[in-house]
CSV table of C-alpha atoms in Angstrom, one decimal:
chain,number,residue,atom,x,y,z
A,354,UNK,CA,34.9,-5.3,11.4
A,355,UNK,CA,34.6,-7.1,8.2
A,356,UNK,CA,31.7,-6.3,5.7
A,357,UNK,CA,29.1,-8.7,6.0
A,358,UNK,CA,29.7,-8.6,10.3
A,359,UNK,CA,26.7,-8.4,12.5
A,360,UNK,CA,27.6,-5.4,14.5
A,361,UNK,CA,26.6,-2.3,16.3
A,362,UNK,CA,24.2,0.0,13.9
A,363,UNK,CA,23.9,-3.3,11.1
A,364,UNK,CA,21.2,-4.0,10.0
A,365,UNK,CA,20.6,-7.2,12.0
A,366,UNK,CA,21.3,-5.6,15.8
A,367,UNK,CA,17.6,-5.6,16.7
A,368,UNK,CA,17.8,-1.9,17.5
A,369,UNK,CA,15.2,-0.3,19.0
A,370,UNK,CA,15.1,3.0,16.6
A,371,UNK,CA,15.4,0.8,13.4
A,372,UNK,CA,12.8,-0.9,14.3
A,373,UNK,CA,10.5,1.9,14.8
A,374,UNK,CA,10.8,3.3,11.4
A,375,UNK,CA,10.6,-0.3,10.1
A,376,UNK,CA,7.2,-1.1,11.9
A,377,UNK,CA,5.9,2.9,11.0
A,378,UNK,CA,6.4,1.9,7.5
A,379,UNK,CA,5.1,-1.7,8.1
A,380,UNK,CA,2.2,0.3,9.2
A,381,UNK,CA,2.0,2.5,6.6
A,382,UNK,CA,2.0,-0.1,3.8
A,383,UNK,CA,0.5,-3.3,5.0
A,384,UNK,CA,4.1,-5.3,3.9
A,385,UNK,CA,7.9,-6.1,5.6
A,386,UNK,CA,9.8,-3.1,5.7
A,387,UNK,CA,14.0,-3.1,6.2
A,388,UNK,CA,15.5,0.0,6.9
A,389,UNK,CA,18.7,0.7,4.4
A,390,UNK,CA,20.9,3.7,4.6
A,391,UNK,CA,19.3,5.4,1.5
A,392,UNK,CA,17.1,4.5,-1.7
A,393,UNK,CA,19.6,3.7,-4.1
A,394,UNK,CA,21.2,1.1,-1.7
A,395,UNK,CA,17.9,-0.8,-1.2
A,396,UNK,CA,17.4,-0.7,-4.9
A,397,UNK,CA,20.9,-2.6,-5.9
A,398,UNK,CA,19.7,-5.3,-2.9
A,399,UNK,CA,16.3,-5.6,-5.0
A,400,UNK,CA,17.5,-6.0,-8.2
A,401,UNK,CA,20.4,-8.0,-7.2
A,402,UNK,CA,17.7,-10.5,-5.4
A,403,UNK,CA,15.3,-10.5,-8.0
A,404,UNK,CA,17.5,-10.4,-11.2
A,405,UNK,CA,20.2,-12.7,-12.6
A,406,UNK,CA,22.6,-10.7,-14.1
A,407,UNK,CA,22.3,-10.0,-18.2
A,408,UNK,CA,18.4,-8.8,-17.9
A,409,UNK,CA,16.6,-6.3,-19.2
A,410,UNK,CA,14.7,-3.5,-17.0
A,411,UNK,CA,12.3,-1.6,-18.2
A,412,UNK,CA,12.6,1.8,-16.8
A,413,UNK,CA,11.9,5.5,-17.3
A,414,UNK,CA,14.5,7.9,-19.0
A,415,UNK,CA,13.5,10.5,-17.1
A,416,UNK,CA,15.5,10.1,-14.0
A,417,UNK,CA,17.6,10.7,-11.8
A,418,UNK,CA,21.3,9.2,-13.5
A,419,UNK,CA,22.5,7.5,-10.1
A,420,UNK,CA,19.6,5.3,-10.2
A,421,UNK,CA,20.8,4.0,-14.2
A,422,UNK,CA,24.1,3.5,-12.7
A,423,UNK,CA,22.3,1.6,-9.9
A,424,UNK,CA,21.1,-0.7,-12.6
A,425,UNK,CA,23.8,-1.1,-14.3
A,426,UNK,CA,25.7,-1.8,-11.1
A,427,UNK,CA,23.5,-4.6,-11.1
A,428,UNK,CA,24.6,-6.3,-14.2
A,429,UNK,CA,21.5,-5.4,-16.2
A,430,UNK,CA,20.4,-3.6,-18.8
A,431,UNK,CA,18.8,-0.4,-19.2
A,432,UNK,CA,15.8,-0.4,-21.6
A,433,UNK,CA,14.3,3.1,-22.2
A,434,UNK,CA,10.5,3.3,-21.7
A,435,UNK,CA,7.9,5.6,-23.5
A,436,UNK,CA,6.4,8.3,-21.1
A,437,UNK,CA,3.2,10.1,-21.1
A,438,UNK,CA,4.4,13.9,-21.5
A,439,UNK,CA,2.3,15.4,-19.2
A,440,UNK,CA,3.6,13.7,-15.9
A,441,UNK,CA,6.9,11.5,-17.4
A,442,UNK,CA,4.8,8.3,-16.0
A,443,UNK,CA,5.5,4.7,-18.2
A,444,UNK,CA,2.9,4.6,-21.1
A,445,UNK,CA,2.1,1.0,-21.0
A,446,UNK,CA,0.3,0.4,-24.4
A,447,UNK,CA,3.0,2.6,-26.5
A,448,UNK,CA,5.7,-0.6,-25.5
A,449,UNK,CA,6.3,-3.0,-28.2
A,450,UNK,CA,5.6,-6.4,-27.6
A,451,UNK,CA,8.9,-7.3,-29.0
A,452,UNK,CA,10.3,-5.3,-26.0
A,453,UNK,CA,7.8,-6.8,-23.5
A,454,UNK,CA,8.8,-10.1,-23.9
A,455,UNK,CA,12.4,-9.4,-24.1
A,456,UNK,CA,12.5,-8.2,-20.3
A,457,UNK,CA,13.2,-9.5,-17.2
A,458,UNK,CA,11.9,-6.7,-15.2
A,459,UNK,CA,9.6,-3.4,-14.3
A,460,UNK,CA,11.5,-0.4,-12.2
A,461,UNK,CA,8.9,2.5,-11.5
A,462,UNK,CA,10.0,5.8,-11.0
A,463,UNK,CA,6.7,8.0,-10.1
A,464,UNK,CA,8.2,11.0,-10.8
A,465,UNK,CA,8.3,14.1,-8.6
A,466,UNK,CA,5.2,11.6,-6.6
A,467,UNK,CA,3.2,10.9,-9.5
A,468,UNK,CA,1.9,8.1,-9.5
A,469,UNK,CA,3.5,5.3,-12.2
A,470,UNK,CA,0.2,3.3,-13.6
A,471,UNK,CA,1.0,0.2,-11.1
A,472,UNK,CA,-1.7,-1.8,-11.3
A,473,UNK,CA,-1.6,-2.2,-15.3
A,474,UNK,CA,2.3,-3.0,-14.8
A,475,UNK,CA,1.5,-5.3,-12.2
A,476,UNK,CA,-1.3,-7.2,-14.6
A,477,UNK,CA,1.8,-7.1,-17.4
A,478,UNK,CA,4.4,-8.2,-15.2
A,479,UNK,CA,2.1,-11.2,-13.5
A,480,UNK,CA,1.9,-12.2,-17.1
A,481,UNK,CA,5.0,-12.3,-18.2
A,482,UNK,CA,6.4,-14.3,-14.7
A,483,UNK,CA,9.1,-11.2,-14.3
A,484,UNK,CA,9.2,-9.0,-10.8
A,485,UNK,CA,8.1,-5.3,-10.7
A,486,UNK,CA,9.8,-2.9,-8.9
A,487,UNK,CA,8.8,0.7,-7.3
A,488,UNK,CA,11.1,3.5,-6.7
A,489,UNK,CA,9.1,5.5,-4.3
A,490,UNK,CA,11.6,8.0,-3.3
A,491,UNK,CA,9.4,11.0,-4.6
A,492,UNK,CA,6.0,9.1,-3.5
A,493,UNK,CA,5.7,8.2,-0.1
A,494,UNK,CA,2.5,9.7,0.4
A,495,UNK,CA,1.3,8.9,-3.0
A,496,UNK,CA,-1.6,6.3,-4.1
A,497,UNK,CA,-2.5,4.6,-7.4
A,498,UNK,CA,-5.9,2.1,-8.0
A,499,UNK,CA,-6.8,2.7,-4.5
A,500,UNK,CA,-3.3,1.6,-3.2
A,501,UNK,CA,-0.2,3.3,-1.6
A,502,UNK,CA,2.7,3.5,-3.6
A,503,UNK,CA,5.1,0.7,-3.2
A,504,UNK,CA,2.6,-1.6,-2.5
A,505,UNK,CA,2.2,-2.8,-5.8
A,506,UNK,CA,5.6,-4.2,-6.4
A,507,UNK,CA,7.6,-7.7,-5.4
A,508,UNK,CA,9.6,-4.6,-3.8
A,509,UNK,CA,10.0,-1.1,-3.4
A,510,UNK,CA,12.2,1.3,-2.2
A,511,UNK,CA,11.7,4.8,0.2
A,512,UNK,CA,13.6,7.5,0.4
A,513,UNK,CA,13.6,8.9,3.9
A,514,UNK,CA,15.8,11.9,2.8
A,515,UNK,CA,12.3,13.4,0.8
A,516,UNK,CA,8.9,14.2,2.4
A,517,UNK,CA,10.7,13.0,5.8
A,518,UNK,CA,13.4,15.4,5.5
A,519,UNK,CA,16.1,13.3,7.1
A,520,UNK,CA,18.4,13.7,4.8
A,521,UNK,CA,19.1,10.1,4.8
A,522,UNK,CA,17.9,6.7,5.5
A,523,UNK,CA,15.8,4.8,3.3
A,524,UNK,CA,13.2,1.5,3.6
A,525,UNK,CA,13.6,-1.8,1.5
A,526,UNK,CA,9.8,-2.6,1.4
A,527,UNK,CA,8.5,-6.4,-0.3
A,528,UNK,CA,5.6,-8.1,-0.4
A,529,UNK,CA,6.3,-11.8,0.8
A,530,UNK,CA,7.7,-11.6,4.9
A,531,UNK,CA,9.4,-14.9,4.5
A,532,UNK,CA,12.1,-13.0,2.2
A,533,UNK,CA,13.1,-11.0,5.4
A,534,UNK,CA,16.0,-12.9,6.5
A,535,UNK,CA,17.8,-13.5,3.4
A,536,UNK,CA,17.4,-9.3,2.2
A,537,UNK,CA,18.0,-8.5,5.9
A,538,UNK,CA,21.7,-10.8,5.0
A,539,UNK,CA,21.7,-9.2,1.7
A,540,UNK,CA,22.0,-6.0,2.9
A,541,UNK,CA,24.1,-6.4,5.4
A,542,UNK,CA,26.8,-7.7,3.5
A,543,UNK,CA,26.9,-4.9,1.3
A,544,UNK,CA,26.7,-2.4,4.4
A,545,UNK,CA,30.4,-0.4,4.8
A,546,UNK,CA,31.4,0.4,8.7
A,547,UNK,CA,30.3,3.5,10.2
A,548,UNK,CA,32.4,6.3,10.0
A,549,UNK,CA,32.6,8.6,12.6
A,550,UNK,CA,33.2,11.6,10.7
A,551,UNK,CA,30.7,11.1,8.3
A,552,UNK,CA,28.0,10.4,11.6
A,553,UNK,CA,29.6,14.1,12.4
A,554,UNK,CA,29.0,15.8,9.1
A,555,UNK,CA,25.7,14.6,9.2
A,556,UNK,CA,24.7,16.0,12.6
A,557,UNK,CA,26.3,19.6,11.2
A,558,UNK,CA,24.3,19.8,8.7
A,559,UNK,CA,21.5,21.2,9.5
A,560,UNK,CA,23.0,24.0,11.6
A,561,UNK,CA,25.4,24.5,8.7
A,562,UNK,CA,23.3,25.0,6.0
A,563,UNK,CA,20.9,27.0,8.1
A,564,UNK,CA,24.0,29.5,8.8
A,565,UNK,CA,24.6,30.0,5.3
A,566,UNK,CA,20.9,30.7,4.2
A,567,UNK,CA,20.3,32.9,7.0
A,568,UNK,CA,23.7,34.8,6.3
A,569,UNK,CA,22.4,34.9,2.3
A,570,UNK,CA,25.4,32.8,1.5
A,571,UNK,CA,24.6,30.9,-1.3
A,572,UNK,CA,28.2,30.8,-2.6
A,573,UNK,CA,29.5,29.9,0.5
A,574,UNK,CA,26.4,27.2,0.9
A,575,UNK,CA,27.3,25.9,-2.3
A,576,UNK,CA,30.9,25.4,-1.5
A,577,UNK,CA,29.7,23.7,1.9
A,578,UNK,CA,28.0,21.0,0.1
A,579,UNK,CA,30.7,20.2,-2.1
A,580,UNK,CA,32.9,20.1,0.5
A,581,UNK,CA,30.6,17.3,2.3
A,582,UNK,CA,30.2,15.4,-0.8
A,583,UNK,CA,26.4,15.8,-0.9
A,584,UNK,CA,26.4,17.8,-4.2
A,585,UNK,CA,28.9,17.2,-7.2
A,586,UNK,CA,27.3,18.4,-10.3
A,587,UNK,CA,28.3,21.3,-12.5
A,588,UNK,CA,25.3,20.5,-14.8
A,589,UNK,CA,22.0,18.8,-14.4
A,590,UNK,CA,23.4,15.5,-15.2
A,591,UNK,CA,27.0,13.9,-13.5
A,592,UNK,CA,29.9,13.4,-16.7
A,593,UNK,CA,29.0,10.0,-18.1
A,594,UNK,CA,32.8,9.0,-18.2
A,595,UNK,CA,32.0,6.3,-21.0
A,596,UNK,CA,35.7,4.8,-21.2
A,597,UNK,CA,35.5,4.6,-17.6
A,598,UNK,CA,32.0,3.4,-17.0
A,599,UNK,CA,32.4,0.3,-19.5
A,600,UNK,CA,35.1,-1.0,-17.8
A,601,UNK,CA,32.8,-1.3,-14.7
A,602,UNK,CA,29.8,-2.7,-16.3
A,603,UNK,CA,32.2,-5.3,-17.8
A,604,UNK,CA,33.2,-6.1,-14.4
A,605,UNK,CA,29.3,-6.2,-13.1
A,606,UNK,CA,27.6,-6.8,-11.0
A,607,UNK,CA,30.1,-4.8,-8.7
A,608,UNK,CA,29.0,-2.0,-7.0
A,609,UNK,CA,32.5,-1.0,-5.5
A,610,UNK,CA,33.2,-1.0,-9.7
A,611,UNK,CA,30.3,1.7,-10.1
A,612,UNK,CA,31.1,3.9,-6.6
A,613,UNK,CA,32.1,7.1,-8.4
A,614,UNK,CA,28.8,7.4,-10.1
A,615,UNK,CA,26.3,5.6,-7.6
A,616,UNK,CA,27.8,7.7,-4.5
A,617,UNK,CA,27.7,11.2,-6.1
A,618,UNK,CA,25.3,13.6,-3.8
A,619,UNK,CA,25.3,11.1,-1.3
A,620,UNK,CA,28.6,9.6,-0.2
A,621,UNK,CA,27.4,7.4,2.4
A,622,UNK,CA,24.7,6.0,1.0
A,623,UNK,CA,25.7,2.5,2.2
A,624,UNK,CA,27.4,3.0,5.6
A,625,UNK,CA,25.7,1.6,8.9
A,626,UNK,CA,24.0,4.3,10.7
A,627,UNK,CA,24.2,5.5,13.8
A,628,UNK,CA,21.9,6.1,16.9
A,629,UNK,CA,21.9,10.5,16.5
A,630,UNK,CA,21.3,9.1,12.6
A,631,UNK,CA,18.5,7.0,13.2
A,632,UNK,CA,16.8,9.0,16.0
A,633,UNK,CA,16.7,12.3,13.7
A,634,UNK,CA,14.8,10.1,10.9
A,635,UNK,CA,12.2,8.5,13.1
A,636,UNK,CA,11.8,12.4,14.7
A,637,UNK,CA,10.8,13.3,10.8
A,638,UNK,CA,8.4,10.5,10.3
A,639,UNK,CA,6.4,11.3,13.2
A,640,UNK,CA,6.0,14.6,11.3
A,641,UNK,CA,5.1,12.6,7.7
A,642,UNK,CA,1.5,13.2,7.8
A,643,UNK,CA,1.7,16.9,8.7
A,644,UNK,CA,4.0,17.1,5.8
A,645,UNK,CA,1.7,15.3,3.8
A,646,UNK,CA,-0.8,17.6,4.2
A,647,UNK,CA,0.8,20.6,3.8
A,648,UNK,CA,2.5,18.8,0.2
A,649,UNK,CA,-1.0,18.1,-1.0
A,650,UNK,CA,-2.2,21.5,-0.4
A,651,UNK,CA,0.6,22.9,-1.9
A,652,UNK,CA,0.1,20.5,-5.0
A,653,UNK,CA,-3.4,21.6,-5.8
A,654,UNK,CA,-2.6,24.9,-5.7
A,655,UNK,CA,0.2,24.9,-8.1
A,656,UNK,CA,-1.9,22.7,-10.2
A,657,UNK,CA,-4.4,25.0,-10.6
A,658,UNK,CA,-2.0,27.3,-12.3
A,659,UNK,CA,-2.0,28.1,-16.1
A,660,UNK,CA,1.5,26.0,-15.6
A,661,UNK,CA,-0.1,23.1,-13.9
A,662,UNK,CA,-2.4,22.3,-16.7
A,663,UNK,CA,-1.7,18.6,-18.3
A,664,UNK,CA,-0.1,19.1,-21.7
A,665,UNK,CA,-2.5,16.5,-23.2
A,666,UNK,CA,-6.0,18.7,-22.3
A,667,UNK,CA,-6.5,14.8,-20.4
A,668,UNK,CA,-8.5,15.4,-16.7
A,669,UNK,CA,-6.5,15.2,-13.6
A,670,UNK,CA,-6.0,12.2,-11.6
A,671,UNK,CA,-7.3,13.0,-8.0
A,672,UNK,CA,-4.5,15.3,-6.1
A,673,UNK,CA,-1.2,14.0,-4.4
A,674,UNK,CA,1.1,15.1,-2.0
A,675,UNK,CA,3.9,15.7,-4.0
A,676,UNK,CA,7.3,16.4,-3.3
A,677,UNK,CA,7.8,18.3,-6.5
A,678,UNK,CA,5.4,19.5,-8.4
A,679,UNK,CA,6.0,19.5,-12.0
A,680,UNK,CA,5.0,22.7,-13.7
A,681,UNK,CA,5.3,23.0,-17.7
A,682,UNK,CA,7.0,25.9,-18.7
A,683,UNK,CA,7.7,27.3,-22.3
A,684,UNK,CA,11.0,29.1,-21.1
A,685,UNK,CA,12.5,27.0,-18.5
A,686,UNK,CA,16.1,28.9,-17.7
A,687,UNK,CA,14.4,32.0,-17.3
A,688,UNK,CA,11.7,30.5,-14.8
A,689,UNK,CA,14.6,29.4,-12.9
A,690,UNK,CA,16.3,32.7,-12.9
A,691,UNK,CA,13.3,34.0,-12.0
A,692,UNK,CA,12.9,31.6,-9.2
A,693,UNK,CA,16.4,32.8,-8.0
A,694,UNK,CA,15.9,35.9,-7.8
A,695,UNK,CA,13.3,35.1,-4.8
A,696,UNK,CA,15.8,32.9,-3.1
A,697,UNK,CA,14.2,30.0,-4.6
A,698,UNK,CA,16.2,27.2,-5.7
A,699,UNK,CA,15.0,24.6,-8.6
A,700,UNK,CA,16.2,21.0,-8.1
A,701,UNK,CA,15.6,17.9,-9.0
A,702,UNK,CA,16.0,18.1,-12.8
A,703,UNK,CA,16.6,15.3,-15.0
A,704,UNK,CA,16.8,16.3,-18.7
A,705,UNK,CA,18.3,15.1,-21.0
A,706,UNK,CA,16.2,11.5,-21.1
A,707,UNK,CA,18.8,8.7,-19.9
A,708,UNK,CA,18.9,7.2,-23.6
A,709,UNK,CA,20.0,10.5,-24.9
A,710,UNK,CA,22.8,10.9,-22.0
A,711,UNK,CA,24.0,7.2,-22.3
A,712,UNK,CA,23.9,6.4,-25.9
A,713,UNK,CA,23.0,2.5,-27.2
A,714,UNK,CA,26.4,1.7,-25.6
A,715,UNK,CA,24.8,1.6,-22.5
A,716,UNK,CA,21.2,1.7,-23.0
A,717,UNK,CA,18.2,0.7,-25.0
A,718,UNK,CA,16.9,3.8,-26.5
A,719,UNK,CA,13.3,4.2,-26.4
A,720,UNK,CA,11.0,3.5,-28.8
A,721,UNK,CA,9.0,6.6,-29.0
A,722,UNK,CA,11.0,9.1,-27.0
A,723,UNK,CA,8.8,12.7,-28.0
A,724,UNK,CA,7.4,12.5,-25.0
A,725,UNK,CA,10.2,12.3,-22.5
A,726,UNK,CA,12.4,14.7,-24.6
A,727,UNK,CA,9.4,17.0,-24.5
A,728,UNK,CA,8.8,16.4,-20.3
A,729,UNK,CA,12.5,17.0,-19.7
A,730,UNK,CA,13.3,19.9,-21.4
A,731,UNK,CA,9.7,21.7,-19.7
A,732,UNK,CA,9.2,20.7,-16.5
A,733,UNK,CA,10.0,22.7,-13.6
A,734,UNK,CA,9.4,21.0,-10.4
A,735,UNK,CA,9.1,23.1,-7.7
A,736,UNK,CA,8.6,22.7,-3.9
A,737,UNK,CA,4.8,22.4,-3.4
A,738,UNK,CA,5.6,23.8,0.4
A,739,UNK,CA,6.5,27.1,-1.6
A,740,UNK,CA,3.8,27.5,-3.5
A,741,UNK,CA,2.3,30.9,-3.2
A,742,UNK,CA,6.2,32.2,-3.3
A,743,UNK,CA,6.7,30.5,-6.6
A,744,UNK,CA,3.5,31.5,-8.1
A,745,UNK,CA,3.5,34.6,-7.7
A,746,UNK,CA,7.6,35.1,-8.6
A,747,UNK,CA,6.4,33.1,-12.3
A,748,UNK,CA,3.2,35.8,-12.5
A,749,UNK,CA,5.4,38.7,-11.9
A,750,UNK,CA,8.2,37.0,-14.5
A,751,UNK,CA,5.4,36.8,-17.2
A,752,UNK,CA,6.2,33.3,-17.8
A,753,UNK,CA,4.5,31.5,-20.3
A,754,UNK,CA,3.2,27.6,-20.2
A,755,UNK,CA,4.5,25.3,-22.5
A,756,UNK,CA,2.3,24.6,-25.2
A,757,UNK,CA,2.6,20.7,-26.3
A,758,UNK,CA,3.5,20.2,-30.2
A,759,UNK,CA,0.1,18.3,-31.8
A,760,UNK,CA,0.2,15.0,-31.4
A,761,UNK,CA,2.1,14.6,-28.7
A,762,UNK,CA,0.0,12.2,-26.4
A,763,UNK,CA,0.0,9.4,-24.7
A,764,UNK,CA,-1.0,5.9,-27.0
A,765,UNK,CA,-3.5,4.9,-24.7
A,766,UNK,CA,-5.2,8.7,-25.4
């Protein structure tokens, strides 16, 4: 079957499992929902949609680095935003108006769940006449300004992999219906065949990475995943490969160009799913709320900690379910290693800032970048369904919380 075929598991079979998770989300969020194979796929459809190729995205360096290649996948432009150092959201007012009305585009990140300031992008974005995008992988039970999360942009994209715990699947939300046909076609011509053996690895999964945790094999757990192409990192960030990644932005927007970076930890993240696929995702959004709850009570109890406390001395916004929560630590390697030692494994760490990984060659740096630099190296986001477990490995570690250098607040403060 060609790419771009109406077939079994596309996009546009009518099935009755896709369109369960499509209408729960629907549900959920009050705007059309398409199911896509994972975030970052539904992402490159948005941008691609929305953005002519040459603009400039405004977006947060702290991040994970497949969603920059994402971007750049798209033929645009990275462009480096100013974060607020206590939760890595956008700080709107520390923005130049230079760089404002250079762009041709907003992409959210709500880090770890917490909540990007929406509406005040949405007010900026209205007035400028450019889209504004959420990535909502972390946030799916998240609100800002009275709002869920993803609700605020022209679209946004779900991970189903996160809260749901799927492991894959994601949802290409957006906020005018009569787009559904053509992103429905957009996204099923970038869709790849099924595969067979990557329907089997991911029904093994499970079972196989329960196996190695039960049998305390974390080298042989590690090797597993390699093997399956779901983790390929040695560090925290995937080698930039400059020589090799300008010749693919030169040839953007291609995503078959930018494959080696946007597929690592996720090799399928555009093939057609499958029934067994599809069925063990809506069987973990049935759970969501349930989750939910446990992630919010989770949440305010790490928040409470001496760790949780903001690094500005601001008040905290009302609590979130989040799916990490972002503890500031003075010492972050040896929380870790503490962590370890309990069996507890620390994820989802995005430092350094994009602009400092990628260099002007690819990026915009940005202007005021303290504040990310200072997020990035501290943070520790750990698994708010762990909570007592981590709290009390950090008590009896003696670690301290980081203490912010004067000064360092947000503009708006």
């Amino acid at each position: 079957m060609a790419i771009g075929e109406a077939g079994p598991g596309s996009v546009r079979d009518g099935s009755q499992p896709r369109k369960r998770l499509e209408g729960t989300m629907r549900d959920r969020l009050g705007r059309e929902c398409v199911y896509v194979p994972s975030c970052r796929f539904g992402l490159y459809a948005a941008l691609r949609h929305w953005c002519p190729p040459g603009g400039r995205v405004l977006m947060s360096p702290v991040n994970d680095d497949v969603i920059f290649f994402v971007v750049l996948a798209a033929g645009l432009r990275p462009v480096q935003a100013p974060l607020n150092p206590s939760d890595a959201s956008i700080d709107i007012d520390a923005v130049p108006e230079d760089v404002w009305g250079s762009l041709s585009a907003v992409l959210t990140t709500n880090l770890y769940g917490n909540p990007d300031p929406a509406p005040g992008l949405r007010a900026r974005c209205d007035a400028l006449g450019i889209p504004l995008f959420e990535d909502a992988a972390h946030a799916i039970g998240s609100e800002v300004g009275g709002r869920p999360v993803g609700s605020w942009g022209d679209a946004s994209v779900f991970s189903l992999s996160k809260h749901v715990g799927a492991k894959a699947g994601g949802i290409l939300a957006f906020a005018d219906p009569g787009m559904r046909e053509a992103l429905e076609k957009a996204c099923d011509d970038l869709l790849l065949p099924r595969r067979a053996t990557a329907e089997l690895a991911y029904a093994v999964r499970p079972y196989a990475e329960a196996a190695v945790r039960g049998l305390r094999l974390r080298r042989a757990a590690w090797a597993t995943m390699r093997m399956l192409g779901l983790t390929e990192r040695e560090e925290i960030r995937m080698p930039l490969r400059p020589q090799e990644l300008a010749r693919a932005v030169a040839s953007a927007p291609d995503l078959d160009a930018h494959d080696p970076w946007v597929r690592v930890d996720m090799h399928d993240y555009r093939l057609r799913a499958g029934r067994f696929r599809l069925g063990r995702i809506g069987r973990g959004l049935d759970r969501l709320e349930e989750v939910l709850a446990e992630c919010r009570s989770g949440t305010e109890l790490l928040l409470a900690t001496r760790w949780g406390q903001p690094a500005d001395g601001r008040a905290r916004a009302p609590v979130q379910p989040l799916f990490r929560v972002p503890l500031l630590v003075a010492d972050r390697d040896a929380a870790v290693r503490a962590l370890a030692r309990r069996g507890i494994v620390v994820g989802y760490l995005y430092d350094p800032p994009l602009d400092d990984y990628a260099g002007a060659a690819f990026t915009d740096p940005s202007p005021s970048p303290e504040g990310a630099r200072w997020f990035a190296r501290h943070a520790l986001p750990v698994d708010p369904l762990r909570a007592r477990s981590v709290v009390a490995a950090l008590e009896e570690s003696g670690v301290r919380p980081a203490e912010a250098p004067e000064g360092l607040v947000p503009s708006g403060g």
